[in-house]
Amino acid sequence: MSHFIKFGIKQTLPLWRCTSNSGKNTFVQNVCKYSSATNVPHNDLNLTDWETLSKKKKISKAMKAYLERAKEHDEFMKKQEFEYSIGKRHVANMMGEDPETFTQKDVDRAIEYLFPSGIYDPAARPLMKPPQEIFPARKAAEFDEAGRPHHFLFYTGKPNFFKLLHDAAENIKQLQNFEDKVIRKKATPDPNASLDIGNSVWFTKDHLEQVLVEQITDLEYDNFKLVMERLISLPYSYRCQDFINKYRKQLAAQRFALEIPKPGYDSDGRAFVTTYECLRKKARGDVTIRSPGTGKITINGSDITYFEDVQCREQVIFPLIFTGMQDRVDVECNIEGGGPSGQSGAIRWGIAWGLRSFVDKTMLEAMQVAGLLTRDHRRRERKKPGQPGARKKPTWKKR
């Protein structure tokens, strides 16, 4: 037998609620009718009892912990983004530019301008980047509300890394099956189809960790390279080129192709290129390369014997030997300041920078990999007050 309980809404219209299941629909209809007739908002209705009767899906403890961590991370990122926007506005005002159109490139240029105290290496300058570039990405939820993991390799601890190895193994198996089919059909492989990875390298361990959003050990990284090298060693690896290129980084040498100056021509009809601001430590100079030549090297009006040390001479002629241009060009150098090591380093960089106009793209990439096109920004570290040298400190004695 049903039990009825009387209650009122704003003491205007009496409503009767049935506590049995058979009276639910009647009660809801009455509530809607009276509330619409008297303009009573639904929020004023006391439906707490019905909410307790409804069955809600429980959230697991793991999901609750993840939601709490995600909320904290979002609040932290919002705070960092706010501070970054304020700092960018201050820098824009210091540079006298519009903060609304002030880009990240302008921020880097402003920092380089505002901190000219001998800090030539960009890695040594203060850093002002968006929070998304500084703080690592956060992994999405790996399980549903009931606590069941989405990924089938979740319990390995590193699902993304082992999924990568799994995909590589599947590709190896597919290529081997394809090769068996070609052999059975006695077909001839396409001679024009090949895998082109000459201008790229595998991701470094740090870069791979950023892509996977997981921390891996050195042994696991070696296993990754071992599996991928086995994949590219197969005859038909070009069929998986898209998968392979996902984990290879293009070399940055190609960017110099747009910056290579065109050589000029002197009165004798020889091509020449002059590189100014050849810097190393306190040495400053310029280097002119003329082609064709006989391999003559002139340094401040003298020959290679300008440097008494054999190591300094090797530094000067190394770019010429590396590119095979030691007997095909003439080099004229004017150098001042610094010592033999700094001067030879400045000349070496000037020769390598000028040889870009006389070598092909393949050699240009090889020079970039060898580090010939990278300027050495290192400086002597200053002595610190209170200690004998830059790093040396007084001997510590316990007694």
Steps between C-alpha positions, in 0.01 A plus 500: 500500500640837399593763759437867420690794643369853475731796447465845349686721256523858619183419697284569195423169332477175695673214329477133581797272443472125482792309645421186300648428158155501339447864589821642353357600165191656660715705737729628222201596286341687792827680573537609138133609482497701821843651447411616151163629612633703792840599340683320777862420387606136505796584725255577784364145495633266764605191299781384724323177579476411132871572447591258777277235346667532157792268437816687403805343343779497754839648410803291590768627739756500219278722290439736794876528559558568132231769491653671802846495342360624169323786678819601681697483175245714316504763774880503496509543121245782515713679756814456288323622186377808686852578628644446151249740343578764764874457447462524122306823538776646722767404246294652217460824693876508570568462127238763412283263294136400500439214750210366291723433196812404699595146389730240651767589245485860623535374858820309413638802317419726797674266746807493278497880494436550871772254615809588291749424779719262300239222493527396136372146532116491484499213750661727760248783468191535719209296372153637436283249318131404512423252780399234246859493367668485841287263703455146363165390363267313732364160406126469454284272711609139450188343647127551506284602795477142619880469512545280192809599295448605140838380371561129462863551616408713802644259756846507339547841661606657166216429258601753235859373480404134478227584250775652285704181520186297427425706186860468382488122545169485309653698213799266491268202482294655220811584296631146539167359383502735202854394413394132510213574260736676259740206509220249436373701205858548374429869451765765453509776764460859389852645460375859549333427834737552791503641851657847519627575852834656413413847627343395831595335828310311768338695779720552802400344828366830636302572184354150495392539863319823411320330210398197708433705817684225690839459664715225351838357597815494290455127439144553375619777269768267362233235441292758314789583265581131457145416392475800267838424341384146435185639338688729260745220411225296331487512117148646484525739794388788276145370543517614867664835433220698666537301821880533495497875434281554807803428718774666295609863514601688188846652507508876527771543237251576226412834651841634394404450136289817519779700665793407278638817336569507130873544424630814336767523231825696509691659213661166415162330464540287813204445731546617857300508823596707807378407848510779757467485878691175544499478880661269753576606857659847458615445142333693217566466130376449146564220250491520118486186285584515130427232244668358299820492699805292587451456876694810603421622854591856603459613862585867571741501205668175608442136412380217723820530707336804659396247765793331669286230659413202279156469658406853393611425144283189498202709613546733202534235228240256642198652311697487175599136548150401609341645186785398267566863401859527630647527144209678332465831687720774642438640848584852622455579870530817708488428874569696816453468875511194718755222496592226252213272605237772464637624169521152347145426615371822344676426170369144498141619536552770234640249250217253562239775474648624171528153347120471499497687168730244335362162618183305421206431731627156604832641617313784670305249708818312587664825613202574721516155661876540557440830682698715256214746451433549872669795663683436827363751751704380797682759707743485784312485827568791730675471834266503800569721803607309808648204312827451308343455156182450304430157647789442737424546868714500816582163648241400756637369828281348762749574776 
